[in-house]
CSV table of C-alpha atoms and ligand atoms in Angstrom, one decimal:
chain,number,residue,atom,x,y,z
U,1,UNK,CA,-43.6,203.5,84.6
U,2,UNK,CA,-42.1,200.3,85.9
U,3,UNK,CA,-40.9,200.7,90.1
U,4,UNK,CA,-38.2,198.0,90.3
U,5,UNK,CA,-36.9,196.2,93.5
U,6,UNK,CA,-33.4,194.5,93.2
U,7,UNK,CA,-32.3,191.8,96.0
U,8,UNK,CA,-28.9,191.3,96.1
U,9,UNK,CA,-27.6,193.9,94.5
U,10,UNK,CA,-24.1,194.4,95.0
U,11,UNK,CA,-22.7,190.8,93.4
U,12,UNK,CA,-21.7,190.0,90.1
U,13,UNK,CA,-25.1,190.3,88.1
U,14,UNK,CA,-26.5,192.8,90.2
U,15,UNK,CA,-23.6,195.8,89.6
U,16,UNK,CA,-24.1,195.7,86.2
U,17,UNK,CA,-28.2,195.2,86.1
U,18,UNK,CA,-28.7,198.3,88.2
U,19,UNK,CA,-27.3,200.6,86.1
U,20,UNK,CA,-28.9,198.7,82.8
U,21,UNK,CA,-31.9,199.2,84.5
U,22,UNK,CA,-31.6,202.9,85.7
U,23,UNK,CA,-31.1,204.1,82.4
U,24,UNK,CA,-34.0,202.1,80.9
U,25,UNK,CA,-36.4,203.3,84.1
U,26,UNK,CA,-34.9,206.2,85.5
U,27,UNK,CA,-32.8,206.7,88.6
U,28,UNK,CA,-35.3,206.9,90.7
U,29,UNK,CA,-37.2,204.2,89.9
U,30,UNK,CA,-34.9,201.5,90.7
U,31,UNK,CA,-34.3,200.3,94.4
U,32,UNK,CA,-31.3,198.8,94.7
U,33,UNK,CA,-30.7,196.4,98.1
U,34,UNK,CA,-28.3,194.0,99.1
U,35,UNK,CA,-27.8,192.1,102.6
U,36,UNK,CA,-23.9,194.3,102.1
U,37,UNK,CA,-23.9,197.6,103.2
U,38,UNK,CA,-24.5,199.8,100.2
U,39,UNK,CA,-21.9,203.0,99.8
U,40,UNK,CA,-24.1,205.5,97.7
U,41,UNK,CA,-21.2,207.3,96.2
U,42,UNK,CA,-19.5,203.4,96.0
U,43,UNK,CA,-18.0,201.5,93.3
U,44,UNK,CA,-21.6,200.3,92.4
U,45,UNK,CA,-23.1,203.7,92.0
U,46,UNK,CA,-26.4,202.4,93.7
U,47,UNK,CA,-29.1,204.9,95.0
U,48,UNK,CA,-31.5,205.0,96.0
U,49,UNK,CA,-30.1,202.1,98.5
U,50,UNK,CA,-31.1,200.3,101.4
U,51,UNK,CA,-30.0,197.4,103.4
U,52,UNK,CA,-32.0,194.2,102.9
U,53,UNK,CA,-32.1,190.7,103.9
U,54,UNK,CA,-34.3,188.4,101.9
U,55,UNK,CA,-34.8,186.0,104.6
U,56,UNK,CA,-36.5,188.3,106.8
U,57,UNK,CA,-40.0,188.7,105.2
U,58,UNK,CA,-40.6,192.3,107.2
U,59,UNK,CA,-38.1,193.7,105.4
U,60,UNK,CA,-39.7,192.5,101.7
U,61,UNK,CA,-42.8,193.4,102.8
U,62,UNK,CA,-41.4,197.2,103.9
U,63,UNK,CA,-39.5,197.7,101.1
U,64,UNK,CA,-42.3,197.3,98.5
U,65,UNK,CA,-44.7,198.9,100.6
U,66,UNK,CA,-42.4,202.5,100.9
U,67,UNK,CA,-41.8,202.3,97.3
U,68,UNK,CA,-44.7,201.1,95.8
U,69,UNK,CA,-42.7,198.4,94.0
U,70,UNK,CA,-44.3,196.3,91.0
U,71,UNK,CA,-41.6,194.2,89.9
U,72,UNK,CA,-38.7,192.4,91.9
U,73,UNK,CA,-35.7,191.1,90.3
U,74,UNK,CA,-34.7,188.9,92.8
U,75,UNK,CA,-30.7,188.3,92.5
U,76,UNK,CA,-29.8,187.1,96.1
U,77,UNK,CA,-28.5,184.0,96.3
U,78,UNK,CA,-25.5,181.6,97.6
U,79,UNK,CA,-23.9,180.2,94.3
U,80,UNK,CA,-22.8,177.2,93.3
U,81,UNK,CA,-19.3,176.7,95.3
U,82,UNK,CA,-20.3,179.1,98.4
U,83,UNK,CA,-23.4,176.9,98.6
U,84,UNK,CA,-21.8,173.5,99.0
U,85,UNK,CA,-19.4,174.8,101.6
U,86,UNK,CA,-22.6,175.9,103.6
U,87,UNK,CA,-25.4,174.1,102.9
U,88,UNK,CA,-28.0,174.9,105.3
U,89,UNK,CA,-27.3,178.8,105.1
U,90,UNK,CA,-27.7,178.0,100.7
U,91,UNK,CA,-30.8,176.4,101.4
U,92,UNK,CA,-32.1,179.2,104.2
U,93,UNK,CA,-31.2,182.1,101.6
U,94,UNK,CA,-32.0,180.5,98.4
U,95,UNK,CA,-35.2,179.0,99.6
U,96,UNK,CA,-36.9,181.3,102.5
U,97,UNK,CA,-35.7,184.2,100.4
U,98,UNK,CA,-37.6,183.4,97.3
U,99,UNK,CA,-40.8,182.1,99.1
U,100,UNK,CA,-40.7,185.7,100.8
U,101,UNK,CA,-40.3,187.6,97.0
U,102,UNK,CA,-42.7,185.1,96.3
U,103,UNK,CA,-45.5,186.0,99.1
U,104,UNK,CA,-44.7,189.4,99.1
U,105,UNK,CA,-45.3,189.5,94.9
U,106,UNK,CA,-48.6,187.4,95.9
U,107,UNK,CA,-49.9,190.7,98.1
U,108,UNK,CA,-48.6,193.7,96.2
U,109,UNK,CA,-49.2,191.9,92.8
U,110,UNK,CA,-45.6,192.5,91.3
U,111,UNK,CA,-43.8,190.7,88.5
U,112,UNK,CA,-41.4,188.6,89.6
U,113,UNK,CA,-37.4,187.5,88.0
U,114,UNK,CA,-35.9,184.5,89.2
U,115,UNK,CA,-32.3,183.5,88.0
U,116,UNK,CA,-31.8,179.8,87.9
U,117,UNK,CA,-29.3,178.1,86.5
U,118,UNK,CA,-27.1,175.3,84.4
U,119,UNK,CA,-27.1,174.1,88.0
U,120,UNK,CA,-30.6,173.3,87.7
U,121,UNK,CA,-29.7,170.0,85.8
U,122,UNK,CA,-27.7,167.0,87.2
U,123,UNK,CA,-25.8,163.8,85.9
U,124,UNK,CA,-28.8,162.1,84.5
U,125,UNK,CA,-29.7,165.2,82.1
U,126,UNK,CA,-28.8,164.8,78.8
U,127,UNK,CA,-25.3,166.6,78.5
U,128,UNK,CA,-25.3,167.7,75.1
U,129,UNK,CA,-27.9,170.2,73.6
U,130,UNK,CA,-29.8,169.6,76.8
U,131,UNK,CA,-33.8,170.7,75.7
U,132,UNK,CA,-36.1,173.0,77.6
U,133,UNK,CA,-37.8,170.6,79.0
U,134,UNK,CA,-35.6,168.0,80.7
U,135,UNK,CA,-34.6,165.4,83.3
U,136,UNK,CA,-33.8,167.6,86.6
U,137,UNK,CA,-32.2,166.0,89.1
U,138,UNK,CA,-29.0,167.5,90.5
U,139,UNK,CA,-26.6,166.2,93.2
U,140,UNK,CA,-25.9,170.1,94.5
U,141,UNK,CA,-27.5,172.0,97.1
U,142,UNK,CA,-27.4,175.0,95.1
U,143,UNK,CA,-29.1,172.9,91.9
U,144,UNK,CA,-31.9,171.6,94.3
U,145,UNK,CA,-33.0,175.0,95.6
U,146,UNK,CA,-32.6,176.3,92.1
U,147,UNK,CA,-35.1,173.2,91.1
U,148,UNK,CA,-37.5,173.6,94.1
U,149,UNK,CA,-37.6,177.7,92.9
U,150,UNK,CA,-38.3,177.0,89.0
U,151,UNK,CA,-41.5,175.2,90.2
U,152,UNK,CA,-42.4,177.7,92.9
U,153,UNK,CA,-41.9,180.1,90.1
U,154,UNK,CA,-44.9,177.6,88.5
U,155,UNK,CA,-46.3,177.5,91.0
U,156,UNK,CA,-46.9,181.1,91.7
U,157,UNK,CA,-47.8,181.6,88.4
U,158,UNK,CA,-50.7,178.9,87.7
U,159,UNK,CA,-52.3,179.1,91.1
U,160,UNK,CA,-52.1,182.9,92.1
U,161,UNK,CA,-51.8,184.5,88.8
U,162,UNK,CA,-47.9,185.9,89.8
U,163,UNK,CA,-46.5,187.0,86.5
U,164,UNK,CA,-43.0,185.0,87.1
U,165,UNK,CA,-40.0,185.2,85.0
U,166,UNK,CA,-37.1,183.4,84.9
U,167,UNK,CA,-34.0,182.6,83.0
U,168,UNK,CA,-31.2,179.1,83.6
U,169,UNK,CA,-28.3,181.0,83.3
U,170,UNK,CA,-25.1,179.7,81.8
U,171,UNK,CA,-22.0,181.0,83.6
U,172,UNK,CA,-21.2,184.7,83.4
U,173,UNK,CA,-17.9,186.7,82.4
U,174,UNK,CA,-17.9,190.3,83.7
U,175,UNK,CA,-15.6,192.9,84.3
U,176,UNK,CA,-17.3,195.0,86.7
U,177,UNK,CA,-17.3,192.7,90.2
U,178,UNK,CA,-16.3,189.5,91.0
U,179,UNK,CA,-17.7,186.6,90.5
U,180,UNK,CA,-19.3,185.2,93.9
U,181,UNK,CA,-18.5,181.5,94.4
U,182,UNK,CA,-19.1,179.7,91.5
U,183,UNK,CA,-17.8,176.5,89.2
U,184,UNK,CA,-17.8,179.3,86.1
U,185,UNK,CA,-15.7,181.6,88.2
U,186,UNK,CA,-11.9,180.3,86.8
U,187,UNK,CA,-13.6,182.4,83.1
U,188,UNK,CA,-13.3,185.4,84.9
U,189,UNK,CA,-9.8,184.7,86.8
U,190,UNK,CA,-8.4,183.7,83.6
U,191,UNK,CA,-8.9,187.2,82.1
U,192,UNK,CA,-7.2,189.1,85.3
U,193,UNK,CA,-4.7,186.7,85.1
U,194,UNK,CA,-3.6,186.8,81.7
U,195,UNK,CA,-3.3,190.5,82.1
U,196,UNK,CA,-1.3,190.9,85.3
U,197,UNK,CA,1.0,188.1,85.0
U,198,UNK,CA,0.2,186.0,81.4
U,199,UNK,CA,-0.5,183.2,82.8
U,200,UNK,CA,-3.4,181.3,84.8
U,201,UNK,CA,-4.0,177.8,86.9
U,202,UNK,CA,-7.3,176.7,86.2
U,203,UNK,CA,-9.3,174.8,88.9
U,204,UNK,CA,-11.1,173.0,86.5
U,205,UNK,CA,-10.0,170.4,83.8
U,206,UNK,CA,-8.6,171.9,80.6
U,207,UNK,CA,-11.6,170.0,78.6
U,208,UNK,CA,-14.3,170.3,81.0
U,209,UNK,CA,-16.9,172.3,78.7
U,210,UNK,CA,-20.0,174.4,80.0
U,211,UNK,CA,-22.3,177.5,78.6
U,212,UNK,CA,-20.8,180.9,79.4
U,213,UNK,CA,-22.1,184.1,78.4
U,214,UNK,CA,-21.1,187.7,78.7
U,215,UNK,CA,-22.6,189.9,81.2
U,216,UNK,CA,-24.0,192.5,78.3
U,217,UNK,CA,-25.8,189.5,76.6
U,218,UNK,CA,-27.3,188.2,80.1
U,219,UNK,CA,-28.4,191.6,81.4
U,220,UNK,CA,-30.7,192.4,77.8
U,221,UNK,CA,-31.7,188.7,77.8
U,222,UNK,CA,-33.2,189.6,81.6
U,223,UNK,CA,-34.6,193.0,80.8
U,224,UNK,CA,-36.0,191.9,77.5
U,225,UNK,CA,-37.8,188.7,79.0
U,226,UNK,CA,-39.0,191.0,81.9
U,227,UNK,CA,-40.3,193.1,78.8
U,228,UNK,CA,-41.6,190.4,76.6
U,229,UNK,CA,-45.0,189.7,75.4
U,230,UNK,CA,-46.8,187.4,78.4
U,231,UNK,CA,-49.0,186.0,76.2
U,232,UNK,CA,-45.4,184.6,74.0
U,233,UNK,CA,-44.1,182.8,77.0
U,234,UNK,CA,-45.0,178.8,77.2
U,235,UNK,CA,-42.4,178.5,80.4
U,236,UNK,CA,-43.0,180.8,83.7
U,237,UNK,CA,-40.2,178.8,85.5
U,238,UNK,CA,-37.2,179.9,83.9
U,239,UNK,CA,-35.8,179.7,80.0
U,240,UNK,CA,-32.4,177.8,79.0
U,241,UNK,CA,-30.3,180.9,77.5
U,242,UNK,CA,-26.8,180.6,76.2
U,243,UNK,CA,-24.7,182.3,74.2
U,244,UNK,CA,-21.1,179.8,73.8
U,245,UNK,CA,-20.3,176.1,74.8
U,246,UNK,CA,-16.7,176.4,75.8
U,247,UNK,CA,-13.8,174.5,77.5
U,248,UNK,CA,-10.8,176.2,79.7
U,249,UNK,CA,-8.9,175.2,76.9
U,250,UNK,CA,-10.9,177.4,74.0
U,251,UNK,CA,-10.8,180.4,76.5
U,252,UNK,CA,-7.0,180.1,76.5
U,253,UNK,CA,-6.7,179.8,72.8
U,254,UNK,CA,-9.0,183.0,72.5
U,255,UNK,CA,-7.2,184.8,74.8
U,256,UNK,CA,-3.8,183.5,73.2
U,257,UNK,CA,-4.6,185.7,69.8
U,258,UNK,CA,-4.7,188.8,71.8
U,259,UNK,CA,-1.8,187.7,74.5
U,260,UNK,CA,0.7,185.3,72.6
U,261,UNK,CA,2.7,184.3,75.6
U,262,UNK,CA,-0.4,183.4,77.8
U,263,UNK,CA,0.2,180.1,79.5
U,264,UNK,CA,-2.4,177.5,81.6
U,265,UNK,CA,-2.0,174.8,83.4
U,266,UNK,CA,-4.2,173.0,85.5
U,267,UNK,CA,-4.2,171.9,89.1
U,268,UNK,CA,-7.9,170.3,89.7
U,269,UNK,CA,-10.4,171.3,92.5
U,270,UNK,CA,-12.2,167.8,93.1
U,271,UNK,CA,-15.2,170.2,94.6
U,272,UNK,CA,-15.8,172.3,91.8
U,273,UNK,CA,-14.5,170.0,89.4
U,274,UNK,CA,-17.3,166.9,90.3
U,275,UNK,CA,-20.2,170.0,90.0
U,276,UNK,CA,-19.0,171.0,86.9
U,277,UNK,CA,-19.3,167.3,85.8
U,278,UNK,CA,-22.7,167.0,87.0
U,279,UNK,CA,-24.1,170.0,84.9
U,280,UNK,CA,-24.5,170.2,80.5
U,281,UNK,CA,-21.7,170.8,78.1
U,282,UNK,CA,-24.1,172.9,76.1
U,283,UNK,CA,-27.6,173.9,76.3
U,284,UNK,CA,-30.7,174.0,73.8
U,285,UNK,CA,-31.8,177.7,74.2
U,286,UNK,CA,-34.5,177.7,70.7
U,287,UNK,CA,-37.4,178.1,73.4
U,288,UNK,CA,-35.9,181.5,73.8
U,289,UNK,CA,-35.4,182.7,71.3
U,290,UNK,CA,-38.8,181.6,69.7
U,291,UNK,CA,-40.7,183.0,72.9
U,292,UNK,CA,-39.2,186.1,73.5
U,293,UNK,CA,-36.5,186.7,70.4
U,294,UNK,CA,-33.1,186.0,72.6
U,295,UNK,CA,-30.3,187.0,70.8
U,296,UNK,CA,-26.9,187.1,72.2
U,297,UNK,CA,-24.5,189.5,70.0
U,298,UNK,CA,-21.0,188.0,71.6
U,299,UNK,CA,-19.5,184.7,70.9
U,300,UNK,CA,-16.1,183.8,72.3
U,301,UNK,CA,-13.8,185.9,70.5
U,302,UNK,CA,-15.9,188.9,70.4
U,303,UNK,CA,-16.5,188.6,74.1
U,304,UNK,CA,-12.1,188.0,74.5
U,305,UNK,CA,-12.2,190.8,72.9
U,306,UNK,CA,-14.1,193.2,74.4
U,307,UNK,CA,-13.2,191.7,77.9
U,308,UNK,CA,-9.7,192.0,77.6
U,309,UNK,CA,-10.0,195.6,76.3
U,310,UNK,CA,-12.5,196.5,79.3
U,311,UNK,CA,-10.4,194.7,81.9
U,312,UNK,CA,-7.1,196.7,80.3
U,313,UNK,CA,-8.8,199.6,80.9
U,314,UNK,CA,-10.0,199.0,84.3
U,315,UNK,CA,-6.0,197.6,85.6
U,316,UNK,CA,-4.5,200.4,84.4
J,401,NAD,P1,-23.2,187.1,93.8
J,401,NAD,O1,-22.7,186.1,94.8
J,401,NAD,O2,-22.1,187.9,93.0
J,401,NAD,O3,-24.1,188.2,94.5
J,401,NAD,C1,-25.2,187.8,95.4
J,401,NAD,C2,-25.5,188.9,96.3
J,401,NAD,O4,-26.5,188.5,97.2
J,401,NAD,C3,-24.3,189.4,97.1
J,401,NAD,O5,-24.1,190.8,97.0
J,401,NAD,C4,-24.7,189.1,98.6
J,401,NAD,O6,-24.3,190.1,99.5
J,401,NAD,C5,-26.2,189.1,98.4
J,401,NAD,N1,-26.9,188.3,99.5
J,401,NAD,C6,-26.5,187.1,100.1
J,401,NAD,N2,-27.4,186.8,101.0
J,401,NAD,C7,-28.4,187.7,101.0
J,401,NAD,C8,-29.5,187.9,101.8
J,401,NAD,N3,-29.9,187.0,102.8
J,401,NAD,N4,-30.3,188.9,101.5
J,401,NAD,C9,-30.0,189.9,100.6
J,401,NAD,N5,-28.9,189.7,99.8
J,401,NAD,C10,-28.1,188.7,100.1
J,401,NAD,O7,-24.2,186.5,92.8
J,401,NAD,P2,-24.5,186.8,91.2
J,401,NAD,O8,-23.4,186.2,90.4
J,401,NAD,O9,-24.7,188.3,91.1
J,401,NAD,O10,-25.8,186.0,91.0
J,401,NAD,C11,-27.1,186.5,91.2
J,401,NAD,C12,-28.1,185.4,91.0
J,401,NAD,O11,-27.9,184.8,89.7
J,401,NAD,C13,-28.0,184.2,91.9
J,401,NAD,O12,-29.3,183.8,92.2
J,401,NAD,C14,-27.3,183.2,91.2
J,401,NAD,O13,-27.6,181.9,91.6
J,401,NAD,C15,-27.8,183.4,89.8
J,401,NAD,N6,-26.8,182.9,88.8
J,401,NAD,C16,-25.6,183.5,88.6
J,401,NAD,C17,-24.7,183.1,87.7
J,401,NAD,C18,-23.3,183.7,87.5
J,401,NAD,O14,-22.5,183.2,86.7
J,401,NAD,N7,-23.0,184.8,88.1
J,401,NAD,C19,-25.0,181.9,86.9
J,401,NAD,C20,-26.3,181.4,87.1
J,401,NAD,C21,-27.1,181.9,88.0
């Protein structure tokens, strides 16, 4: 039976993984950890819990050690936005912290998950239907460390034998927490929005389009590669996965059929806009679903729909 790790625990992917994962694994074999302080009887549900800061390699190494850990999924990050308003504590968390999962994987011999990103590519990527395999040069601090960790990830796994896994995720709508500081954040605001007051002003351009997809889809695509065949998997730094190409504008429209009266309009963040325009409109995920049989089972209006029922629910 599995013993899973979890950095970072608390954000946006990590409140809805822990659970995913505790019902696959069992309770008890799921360590939940987050730099936060975890409540036990919190929001999140998480136990058992402990406080842990991935930058401080004692603490990894601890961890792992107490509970005989053999697989780290290895959330904690600063995204996209958070990131460029702090560079050097982006490139301190994103980069010390997965050279510690990294070294401490190396000595207990666990499996490792790395979440990269759309982020990962820049301006000189091919925007459209942008391959596997690509040019990777972006113009963000949170793209280069997520570059600089797909080929540790490589690394790791062709010179010490670390069985690395890792996904480029597209941005990610969610009900459960907030989004932490990202360009695909507005996708979530827009659902709250519509709901409390019917109407939204978007920080990005109504036709800027980027990959989304919706938490569910993203947690079985992670648990499913961590499950996949090894001997399937041509790429151990991380796999293009999306699920919809969409604009501001086609999120509206969605949301319109459900709420009539919805309105957006737009007032431009020149920050978040310029990363948005350095990243794909859409992404070429066949890789994954040759290598490990990714299959995401919401498009946009079955994610509108389920979101804005969830997020009803949850407002009441
Ligand atoms: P988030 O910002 O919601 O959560 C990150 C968590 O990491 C927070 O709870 C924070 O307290 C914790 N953290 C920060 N510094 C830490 C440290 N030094 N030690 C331990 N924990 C620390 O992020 P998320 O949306 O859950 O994203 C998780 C991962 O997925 C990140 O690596 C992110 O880059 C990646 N990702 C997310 C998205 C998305 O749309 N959410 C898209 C692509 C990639």
């Amino acid at each position: 039976m599995a013993r899973i790790l979890v950095t970072g625990a608390l954000g946006q992917i990590g409140s809805e993984l822990v659970p995913a994962l505790r019902q696959r694994y069992g309770v008890d074999n799921v360590v939940a950890t987050d730099l936060k302080a975890l409540q036990p009887s919190g929001a999140a549900a998480l136990a058992p819990d402990d406080h842990l800061d991935c930058t401080e390699p004692n603490q990894l190494h601890e961890a792992v050690r107490r509970y005989d850990i053999d697989s780290i999924y290895h959330l904690a990050a600063l995204l996209s936005a958070s990131a460029e308003a702090a560079p050097q504590l982006a490139w301190s968390v994103n980069m010390s912290g997965l050279y510690n999962v990294l070294e401490v994987a190396r000595a207990y011999g666990c499996q490792v998950f790395f979440p990269s990103s759309i982020g990962a590519f820049g301006p000189d990527t091919q925007r459209d239907m942008t391959p596997q395999v690509a040019v990777q040069r972006p113009t963000t601090i949170y793209g280069i460390t997520k570059v600089a960790g797909e080929l540790l990830c490589d690394y790791y796994a062709s010179r010490f034998g670390i069985d690395t896994r890792g996904l480029r995720l597209p941005g990610l709508i969610s009900y459960v927490a907030a989004p932490g500081g990202g360009t695909t954040d507005y996708a979530v605001e827009m659902f709250y929005h519509a709901i409390r007051y019917g109407r939204y002003t978007c920080f990005l351009s109504a036709d800027t389009r980027l990959d989304m997809a919706y938490m569910p889809d993203a947690i079985t695509g992670m648990v499913d590669l961590m499950a996949a065949d090894a001997s399937r998997l041509r790429y151990r730094n991380a796999y293009n996965i999306t699920a919809m190409s969409v604009t501001p504008e086609d999120i509206a429209a969605a949301i319109r059929k459900h709420i009539p009266g919805f309105e957006i309009d737009y007032d431009v963040d020149p920050v978040r806009q310029a990363i948005a325009d350095s990243w794909p409109r859409s992404l070429d995920d066949s890789a994954a679903h040759a290598d490990w049989d990714w299959a995401p089972r919401y498009d946009l209006d079955a994610m509108t729909k389920d979101m804005l029922a969830r997020l009803t629910e949850k407002l009441k």
